[in-house]
Short mmCIF file of C-alpha atoms and ligand atoms in Angstrom, two decimals:
data_model
loop_
_atom_site.label_atom_id
_atom_site.label_comp_id
_atom_site.label_asym_id
_atom_site.label_seq_id
_atom_site.Cartn_x
_atom_site.Cartn_y
_atom_site.Cartn_z
CA MET P 24 209.01 104.96 161.54
CA THR P 25 212.32 106.24 162.92
CA ILE P 26 215.65 107.33 161.52
CA LEU P 27 219.07 107.01 163.14
CA VAL P 28 221.58 109.79 162.49
CA THR P 29 225.24 109.83 163.54
CA GLY P 30 227.28 112.92 164.43
CA ALA P 31 224.21 115.13 164.74
CA ALA P 32 225.58 117.27 167.56
CA GLY P 33 227.90 118.74 164.92
CA PHE P 34 227.26 121.56 162.49
CA ILE P 35 225.43 119.89 159.59
CA GLY P 36 223.89 116.97 161.49
CA ALA P 37 222.35 119.28 164.10
CA ASN P 38 220.94 121.58 161.41
CA PHE P 39 219.56 118.45 159.74
CA VAL P 40 217.81 117.26 162.92
CA LEU P 41 216.35 120.71 163.63
CA ASP P 42 214.99 120.94 160.07
CA TRP P 43 213.75 117.34 160.09
CA LEU P 44 211.73 117.77 163.28
CA ALA P 45 210.41 121.14 162.10
CA GLN P 46 208.80 119.34 159.15
CA SER P 47 207.98 115.87 160.44
CA ASP P 48 207.10 113.96 163.58
CA GLU P 49 209.24 110.98 162.64
CA PRO P 50 211.61 110.44 165.61
CA VAL P 51 215.38 110.74 165.33
CA ILE P 52 217.92 108.66 167.25
CA ASN P 53 221.11 110.73 167.40
CA ILE P 54 224.38 108.97 168.24
CA ASP P 55 227.33 111.34 168.68
CA LYS P 56 230.64 110.91 170.47
CA LEU P 57 230.70 114.60 171.49
CA THR P 58 234.22 115.36 170.37
CA TYR P 59 235.32 119.02 170.54
CA ALA P 60 233.01 119.60 167.53
CA GLY P 61 229.90 118.10 169.11
CA ASN P 62 227.77 120.70 170.85
CA LEU P 63 224.48 119.77 172.43
CA GLU P 64 223.66 123.43 173.02
CA THR P 65 222.83 123.57 169.31
CA LEU P 66 219.99 121.15 170.01
CA ALA P 67 218.82 122.89 173.21
CA SER P 68 215.44 123.72 171.64
CA LEU P 69 214.73 119.95 171.49
CA GLN P 70 215.18 119.41 175.22
CA GLY P 71 212.20 117.43 176.49
CA ASP P 72 211.07 116.65 172.93
CA ALA P 73 210.36 112.90 172.82
CA ARG P 74 211.01 112.87 169.05
CA HIS P 75 214.77 113.36 169.63
CA ILE P 76 216.69 110.66 171.47
CA PHE P 77 220.34 111.51 172.07
CA VAL P 78 222.91 108.82 172.85
CA GLN P 79 226.54 109.70 173.50
CA GLY P 80 228.62 107.08 171.72
CA ASP P 81 231.10 106.21 169.02
CA ILE P 82 230.09 104.94 165.57
CA GLY P 83 232.98 102.50 166.01
CA ASP P 84 231.27 100.90 169.03
CA THR P 85 229.62 98.04 167.16
CA GLU P 86 227.88 96.68 170.22
CA LEU P 87 226.26 100.01 171.08
CA VAL P 88 225.22 100.70 167.48
CA ALA P 89 223.83 97.15 167.12
CA SER P 90 221.78 97.52 170.30
CA LEU P 91 220.37 100.90 169.15
CA LEU P 92 219.42 99.44 165.77
CA ALA P 93 217.75 96.42 167.39
CA LYS P 94 215.88 98.57 169.90
CA HIS P 95 214.67 101.39 167.64
CA GLN P 96 214.35 99.54 164.29
CA PRO P 97 215.13 102.61 162.12
CA ARG P 98 214.09 102.66 158.45
CA ALA P 99 217.26 104.62 157.60
CA VAL P 100 220.71 105.49 158.93
CA ILE P 101 222.32 108.80 157.93
CA ASN P 102 226.03 109.01 158.62
CA PHE P 103 227.25 112.54 159.40
CA ALA P 104 229.81 111.51 162.05
CA ALA P 105 233.36 112.38 161.08
CA GLU P 106 236.42 114.35 161.97
CA SER P 107 235.86 117.20 159.53
CA HIS P 108 238.57 119.88 159.80
CA VAL P 109 241.38 119.72 157.21
CA ASP P 110 243.90 121.67 159.34
CA ARG P 111 243.42 119.30 162.27
CA SER P 112 243.95 116.34 159.92
CA ILE P 113 247.32 117.83 158.96
CA HIS P 114 248.38 118.28 162.60
CA SER P 115 247.09 114.92 163.85
CA PRO P 116 245.62 112.49 161.30
CA GLU P 117 245.10 109.51 163.67
CA ASP P 118 241.55 110.47 164.77
CA PHE P 119 240.56 110.88 161.11
CA ILE P 120 241.65 107.35 160.32
CA GLN P 121 239.89 105.97 163.41
CA THR P 122 236.55 107.72 162.96
CA ASN P 123 236.25 108.30 159.23
CA ILE P 124 237.63 104.92 158.09
CA VAL P 125 237.48 102.42 160.97
CA GLY P 126 234.35 104.02 162.45
CA THR P 127 232.50 103.96 159.12
CA PHE P 128 233.57 100.35 158.58
CA ARG P 129 232.23 99.28 161.99
CA LEU P 130 229.02 101.23 161.46
CA LEU P 131 228.55 99.51 158.10
CA GLU P 132 229.09 96.12 159.71
CA ALA P 133 226.47 96.78 162.41
CA VAL P 134 224.03 98.11 159.80
CA ARG P 135 224.64 95.16 157.46
CA HIS P 136 223.76 92.65 160.20
CA TYR P 137 220.68 94.63 161.26
CA TRP P 138 219.50 95.04 157.66
CA GLY P 139 220.05 91.33 156.98
CA SER P 140 217.73 90.45 159.87
CA LEU P 141 214.82 92.62 158.71
CA PRO P 142 211.64 91.15 157.24
CA GLU P 143 211.40 91.54 153.44
CA GLY P 144 209.27 94.72 153.33
CA ALA P 145 211.41 96.61 155.84
CA LYS P 146 214.56 95.30 154.16
CA ALA P 147 213.52 96.65 150.77
CA GLY P 148 212.67 100.07 152.18
CA PHE P 149 215.83 100.47 154.30
CA ARG P 150 218.48 103.09 153.35
CA PHE P 151 222.03 103.88 154.50
CA LEU P 152 222.93 107.43 153.45
CA HIS P 153 226.58 108.43 153.72
CA VAL P 154 227.34 112.16 153.88
CA SER P 155 230.59 112.92 152.11
CA THR P 156 232.52 115.78 150.58
CA ASP P 157 233.70 117.25 147.28
CA GLU P 158 237.27 117.15 148.66
CA VAL P 159 237.57 113.46 147.65
CA TYR P 160 237.91 114.63 144.03
CA GLY P 161 241.08 116.65 144.71
CA SER P 162 241.89 120.07 143.31
CA LEU P 163 240.86 121.78 140.04
CA SER P 164 242.79 124.28 137.91
CA ALA P 165 241.13 127.63 137.18
CA THR P 166 239.78 126.39 133.83
CA ASP P 167 238.78 122.77 134.66
CA PRO P 168 235.07 121.92 134.54
CA ALA P 169 233.36 121.39 137.91
CA PHE P 170 233.45 117.94 139.58
CA THR P 171 230.83 115.48 138.32
CA GLU P 172 230.06 112.18 140.07
CA THR P 173 232.38 110.37 137.64
CA HIS P 174 235.42 112.52 138.40
CA ARG P 175 238.27 110.29 139.62
CA TYR P 176 239.08 110.30 143.32
CA GLU P 177 242.30 112.28 144.02
CA PRO P 178 242.21 113.21 147.73
CA ASN P 179 245.10 115.40 148.90
CA SER P 180 244.79 115.77 152.70
CA PRO P 181 244.53 113.14 155.43
CA TYR P 182 240.93 114.36 155.90
CA SER P 183 239.92 113.93 152.26
CA ALA P 184 241.81 110.63 151.98
CA SER P 185 239.93 109.29 155.00
CA LYS P 186 236.58 110.44 153.56
CA ALA P 187 237.50 108.86 150.20
CA ALA P 188 238.24 105.57 151.97
CA SER P 189 234.85 105.73 153.71
CA ASP P 190 233.10 106.38 150.39
CA HIS P 191 234.82 103.31 148.90
CA LEU P 192 233.72 101.15 151.84
CA VAL P 193 230.12 102.31 151.44
CA ARG P 194 230.28 101.53 147.72
CA ALA P 195 231.77 98.09 148.43
CA TYR P 196 229.00 97.22 150.91
CA HIS P 197 226.47 97.85 148.17
CA HIS P 198 228.29 95.85 145.50
CA THR P 199 229.30 92.97 147.78
CA TYR P 200 226.40 92.63 150.20
CA GLY P 201 223.62 94.52 148.41
CA LEU P 202 223.31 97.04 151.29
CA PRO P 203 220.96 99.78 150.03
CA VAL P 204 223.32 102.76 150.16
CA LEU P 205 223.28 106.34 148.89
CA THR P 206 226.23 108.76 149.00
CA THR P 207 226.21 112.55 148.78
CA ASN P 208 229.35 114.58 148.02
CA CYS P 209 228.78 118.18 149.02
CA SER P 210 230.74 121.41 148.69
CA ASN P 211 231.60 123.82 151.56
CA ASN P 212 228.68 124.51 153.89
CA TYR P 213 228.10 127.65 155.95
CA GLY P 214 225.31 128.86 158.21
CA PRO P 215 224.13 128.82 161.86
CA TYR P 216 225.95 126.71 164.49
CA HIS P 217 229.15 126.42 162.42
CA PHE P 218 232.12 125.76 164.71
CA PRO P 219 234.39 128.82 164.65
CA GLU P 220 237.51 127.00 163.47
CA LYS P 221 236.21 127.02 159.87
CA LEU P 222 236.70 130.03 157.59
CA ILE P 223 233.37 131.90 157.73
CA PRO P 224 232.51 131.62 161.45
CA LEU P 225 236.16 132.20 162.40
CA MET P 226 236.20 135.45 160.42
CA ILE P 227 232.95 136.68 162.01
CA VAL P 228 234.03 135.83 165.53
CA ASN P 229 237.58 137.22 165.15
CA ALA P 230 236.33 140.40 163.49
CA LEU P 231 233.94 141.13 166.35
CA ALA P 232 236.68 140.42 168.91
CA GLY P 233 239.05 142.89 167.19
CA LYS P 234 241.42 140.07 166.27
CA ALA P 235 243.37 139.40 163.04
CA LEU P 236 241.49 137.72 160.17
CA PRO P 237 244.02 135.06 159.06
CA VAL P 238 243.89 134.45 155.30
CA TYR P 239 246.04 131.52 154.15
CA GLY P 240 248.55 132.13 151.34
CA ASP P 241 247.34 134.57 148.66
CA GLY P 242 243.64 134.10 149.58
CA MET P 243 242.83 133.14 145.98
CA GLN P 244 241.85 129.51 146.71
CA VAL P 245 238.34 128.90 145.45
CA ARG P 246 235.59 127.09 147.36
CA ASP P 247 231.99 126.45 146.28
CA TRP P 248 229.63 127.57 149.07
CA LEU P 249 226.23 126.12 150.01
CA TYR P 250 223.94 127.30 152.80
CA VAL P 251 223.67 124.43 155.30
CA LYS P 252 219.87 124.20 155.12
CA ASP P 253 220.14 123.60 151.37
CA HIS P 254 222.50 120.71 152.06
CA CYS P 255 219.91 119.34 154.51
CA SER P 256 217.12 119.58 151.93
CA ALA P 257 219.33 117.75 149.41
CA ILE P 258 219.95 114.93 151.89
CA ARG P 259 216.20 114.62 152.56
CA ARG P 260 215.53 114.47 148.84
CA VAL P 261 218.23 111.85 148.15
CA LEU P 262 216.95 109.77 151.07
CA GLN P 263 213.45 109.95 149.64
CA ALA P 264 214.13 109.31 145.96
CA GLY P 265 217.82 108.55 145.35
CA LYS P 266 218.71 105.50 143.26
CA LEU P 267 220.36 102.75 145.29
CA GLY P 268 224.14 102.58 145.02
CA GLU P 269 224.33 106.02 143.37
CA THR P 270 226.29 109.08 144.44
CA TYR P 271 224.93 112.63 144.16
CA ASN P 272 227.01 115.80 144.11
CA VAL P 273 225.48 118.66 146.11
CA GLY P 274 226.43 122.29 145.53
CA GLY P 275 225.10 125.78 145.05
CA TRP P 276 227.04 126.97 141.98
CA ASN P 277 228.71 129.58 144.20
CA GLU P 278 232.43 129.54 143.54
CA LYS P 279 234.30 132.29 145.36
CA PRO P 280 237.93 133.00 146.25
CA ASN P 281 238.54 133.05 150.01
CA ILE P 282 239.55 136.70 150.09
CA GLU P 283 236.21 137.65 148.53
CA ILE P 284 234.38 135.69 151.24
CA VAL P 285 236.35 137.46 153.96
CA LYS P 286 235.71 140.89 152.43
CA THR P 287 231.99 140.10 152.11
CA VAL P 288 231.82 139.15 155.80
CA CYS P 289 233.63 142.40 156.69
CA ALA P 290 231.27 144.49 154.57
CA LEU P 291 228.20 142.90 156.21
CA LEU P 292 229.63 143.51 159.67
CA ASP P 293 230.45 147.12 158.70
CA GLU P 294 226.77 147.52 157.83
CA LEU P 295 225.17 145.55 160.68
CA ARG P 296 227.60 146.22 163.57
CA PRO P 297 229.75 149.25 162.57
CA LYS P 298 232.93 149.79 164.58
CA ALA P 299 232.93 152.72 166.96
CA ASP P 300 235.97 154.31 165.30
CA GLY P 301 234.33 154.14 161.86
CA SER P 302 237.05 151.90 160.37
CA SER P 303 236.22 148.80 158.34
CA TYR P 304 236.65 145.28 159.74
CA SER P 305 238.67 144.58 156.57
CA THR P 306 241.61 146.46 158.16
CA GLN P 307 241.96 143.35 160.40
CA ILE P 308 242.75 141.08 157.40
CA SER P 309 246.17 139.48 157.79
CA TYR P 310 247.80 137.15 155.24
CA VAL P 311 249.44 134.15 156.96
CA LYS P 312 251.47 131.10 155.91
CA ASP P 313 249.57 128.77 153.60
CA ARG P 314 247.98 125.43 154.57
CA PRO P 315 250.35 122.59 153.50
CA GLY P 316 249.09 120.89 150.32
CA HIS P 317 246.29 123.47 150.09
CA ASP P 318 243.80 122.50 147.35
CA ARG P 319 243.48 125.43 144.94
CA ARG P 320 239.93 125.09 143.71
CA TYR P 321 236.77 123.04 144.32
CA ALA P 322 233.66 123.35 142.17
CA ILE P 323 230.63 121.08 142.22
CA ASP P 324 228.48 120.20 139.24
CA ALA P 325 225.13 119.48 140.92
CA SER P 326 223.18 118.95 137.70
CA LYS P 327 222.53 115.22 138.32
CA LEU P 328 220.71 115.97 141.58
CA GLU P 329 218.80 118.83 139.95
CA ARG P 330 217.89 116.85 136.82
CA GLU P 331 217.06 113.46 138.36
CA LEU P 332 215.60 114.45 141.73
CA GLY P 333 214.42 118.00 141.08
CA TRP P 334 216.48 119.52 143.93
CA LYS P 335 217.47 123.19 143.91
CA PRO P 336 219.05 125.34 146.63
CA ALA P 337 216.70 127.90 148.17
CA GLU P 338 219.39 130.46 149.10
CA THR P 339 221.72 132.50 146.95
CA PHE P 340 225.14 133.20 148.45
CA GLU P 341 224.06 136.79 149.11
CA SER P 342 220.95 135.79 151.09
CA GLY P 343 222.68 132.93 152.91
CA ILE P 344 225.74 134.88 154.04
CA ARG P 345 223.56 137.75 155.31
CA LYS P 346 221.46 135.28 157.35
CA THR P 347 224.64 133.71 158.68
CA VAL P 348 226.22 136.97 159.84
CA GLN P 349 222.89 138.00 161.39
CA TRP P 350 222.70 134.65 163.22
CA TYR P 351 226.16 135.09 164.77
CA LEU P 352 225.31 138.64 165.83
CA ALA P 353 222.10 137.40 167.46
CA ASN P 354 223.74 134.43 169.24
CA PRO P 355 226.83 135.66 171.12
CA GLU P 356 226.14 133.22 173.95
CA TRP P 357 226.45 130.16 171.70
CA VAL P 358 229.79 131.48 170.46
CA ALA P 359 231.03 132.36 173.97
CA HIS P 360 230.25 128.87 175.23
CA VAL P 361 232.11 127.29 172.34
CA GLN P 362 235.07 129.54 172.97
CA SER P 363 235.32 128.68 176.62
CA GLY P 364 236.07 125.04 175.74
CA ALA P 365 238.89 123.20 173.98
CA TYR P 366 238.43 125.52 171.03
CA ARG P 367 240.72 128.11 172.64
CA GLU P 368 243.65 125.71 172.90
CA TRP P 369 243.19 124.76 169.25
CA VAL P 370 243.32 128.36 168.04
CA GLN P 371 246.63 128.76 169.88
CA THR P 372 248.19 125.65 168.30
CA GLN P 373 247.01 126.62 164.87
CA TYR P 374 247.80 130.32 164.66
CA GLU P 375 250.82 130.88 166.90
CA ALA P 376 252.78 128.80 164.39
CA LYS P 377 251.66 130.94 161.42
CA PRO P 378 253.71 134.16 161.19
CA ALA P 379 252.32 137.00 159.06
CA GLY P 380 253.28 136.34 155.41
P1 LIG X 422 231.45 118.64 162.52
O1 LIG X 422 232.91 118.44 162.77
O2 LIG X 422 230.82 119.95 162.83
O3 LIG X 422 230.61 117.55 163.32
C1 LIG X 422 231.00 116.20 163.38
C2 LIG X 422 230.20 115.53 164.49
O4 LIG X 422 230.57 114.14 164.51
C3 LIG X 422 230.49 116.08 165.89
O5 LIG X 422 229.28 116.29 166.59
C4 LIG X 422 231.32 114.98 166.55
O6 LIG X 422 231.15 114.93 167.96
C5 LIG X 422 230.79 113.75 165.87
N1 LIG X 422 231.74 112.62 165.87
C6 LIG X 422 233.06 112.67 165.57
N2 LIG X 422 233.60 111.44 165.69
C7 LIG X 422 232.60 110.60 166.05
C8 LIG X 422 232.51 109.21 166.30
N3 LIG X 422 233.59 108.43 166.22
N4 LIG X 422 231.33 108.68 166.64
C9 LIG X 422 230.22 109.47 166.74
N5 LIG X 422 230.23 110.80 166.52
C10 LIG X 422 231.41 111.36 166.17
O7 LIG X 422 231.24 118.24 161.01
P2 LIG X 422 230.18 118.82 159.94
O8 LIG X 422 230.76 120.02 159.29
O9 LIG X 422 228.85 118.89 160.57
O10 LIG X 422 230.21 117.64 158.86
C11 LIG X 422 229.31 116.54 158.95
C12 LIG X 422 229.60 115.59 157.80
O11 LIG X 422 229.46 116.27 156.56
C13 LIG X 422 231.02 115.04 157.81
O12 LIG X 422 230.96 113.68 157.42
C14 LIG X 422 231.76 115.86 156.76
O13 LIG X 422 232.81 115.11 156.17
C15 LIG X 422 230.65 116.13 155.78
N6 LIG X 422 230.76 117.38 154.99
C16 LIG X 422 231.00 118.58 155.62
C17 LIG X 422 231.02 119.76 154.86
C18 LIG X 422 231.26 121.09 155.50
O14 LIG X 422 231.42 122.10 154.78
N7 LIG X 422 231.24 121.23 156.82
C19 LIG X 422 230.84 119.69 153.47
C20 LIG X 422 230.62 118.44 152.88
C21 LIG X 422 230.57 117.30 153.65
O1 LIG X 423 234.58 121.18 150.57
C1 LIG X 423 233.91 120.59 151.64
C2 LIG X 423 234.76 120.68 152.88
O2 LIG X 423 234.70 122.05 153.31
C3 LIG X 423 234.30 119.75 154.00
O3 LIG X 423 234.46 118.43 153.58
C4 LIG X 423 235.13 120.00 155.27
O4 LIG X 423 234.64 119.20 156.32
C5 LIG X 423 234.99 121.47 155.65
O5 LIG X 423 235.78 121.75 156.78
C6 LIG X 423 235.42 122.36 154.48
O6 LIG X 423 236.86 122.22 154.23
P1 LIG X 423 237.76 123.49 153.86
O7 LIG X 423 239.16 123.16 154.17
O8 LIG X 423 237.44 123.99 152.50
O9 LIG X 423 237.12 124.55 154.93
P2 LIG X 423 237.80 125.64 155.88
O10 LIG X 423 236.69 126.47 156.43
O11 LIG X 423 238.77 125.04 156.84
O12 LIG X 423 238.61 126.53 154.85
C7 LIG X 423 237.98 127.16 153.74
C8 LIG X 423 239.06 127.87 152.95
O13 LIG X 423 239.56 128.97 153.71
C9 LIG X 423 240.27 127.00 152.65
O14 LIG X 423 240.76 127.33 151.37
C10 LIG X 423 241.28 127.39 153.73
C11 LIG X 423 240.95 128.85 153.98
N1 LIG X 423 241.18 129.34 155.37
C12 LIG X 423 240.65 128.62 156.40
C13 LIG X 423 240.82 129.04 157.71
C14 LIG X 423 240.24 128.24 158.84
C15 LIG X 423 241.87 130.52 155.59
O15 LIG X 423 242.33 131.19 154.64
N2 LIG X 423 242.03 130.95 156.89
C16 LIG X 423 241.55 130.24 157.95
O16 LIG X 423 241.78 130.66 159.12
#
């Protein structure tokens, strides 16, 4: 038995592989293009481990994917690969269309042909699990109920529109060809190995470097936060017991305005790594111009997954954010290596254009 995962040199995929191999000896084939967000250092502990086979490649390379499927005969494919950062999708959407839409389409084609060639038993047991996002549902007002799986799709950014398109393709491959698919739509993740262009790791890294903590707009946009390892356990559970063709929302019932997140990170750093001059890291908070088309609120109703598959998150926000800050304090080398790459150029493009607001 083997699984094939895509994009598992990134934040969630790599956490998934580390957790998977900590609990099972079932090998993982990991295909990742190694864009700026792919970081093999995250998987350094698996060096020399025969259970992890890494292949640098694009999910849109049908020939490569087909040859990996034929060679390794996986019982499941889990698709993490994507361009994932909303701000980048606003600056340059092209890569999002290529990977999230065209790439998913080509991956589905390769998987459909492989699945069609399997003997009956293997065919019946095969799964294609597509990892998606709550952002496909659009934005909620302060009083709207949380997103359920039947909420209409209303994506607002090039990123969420491209993920919505990929979800529709996955759905269509089930209805048209009978491909045994599962889709998960998860809220904002945080935790170890998170690339420091996203809110929580950026705030930790900037705070420690004595830099400004850029909060977009009024900082009152609400996100629903889930510790990454809880997302990984949800994916394992859906893979194991999810109903074919169904989608499952994944979330931790942890809605928080951004400014509260930033202040929580500052308070933890004040406690765990106090500044020499005794001032709080929160003095570094700086309000900047808002993200164009910024979604105001996301909230996930995860009751279907809890009710039907018995999944529950293990971490509260308080325990998860403490672990996360502790992880960044304990791993300055990982951060330094990320920062010495293309990341630095990106921070310049993104923040030089945002005057204090
Ligand atoms: P990430 O940006 O950290 O990692 C993406 C990975 O995909 C990288 O390793 C990158 O090299 C790889 N990749 C990009 N294009 C590729 C291609 N064409 N072929 C092969 N590999 C490619 O993203 P993440 O935060 O780990 O997100 C993983 C998945 O989970 C994405 O599909 C994302 O939409 C979804 N998701 C993310 C969150 C979140 O909060 N981060 C929440 C819900 C859903
Ligand atoms: O909801 C799930 C989504 O969560 C995933 O699908 C995406 O892949 C993932 O990147 C994340 O998207 P967000 O746009 O919500 O995450 P980000 O960390 O970029 O921003 C979180 C919030 O913080 C958002 O309201 C914008 C704000 N923000 C972000 C940055 C980077 C700031 O105020 N300042 C910042 O510097």
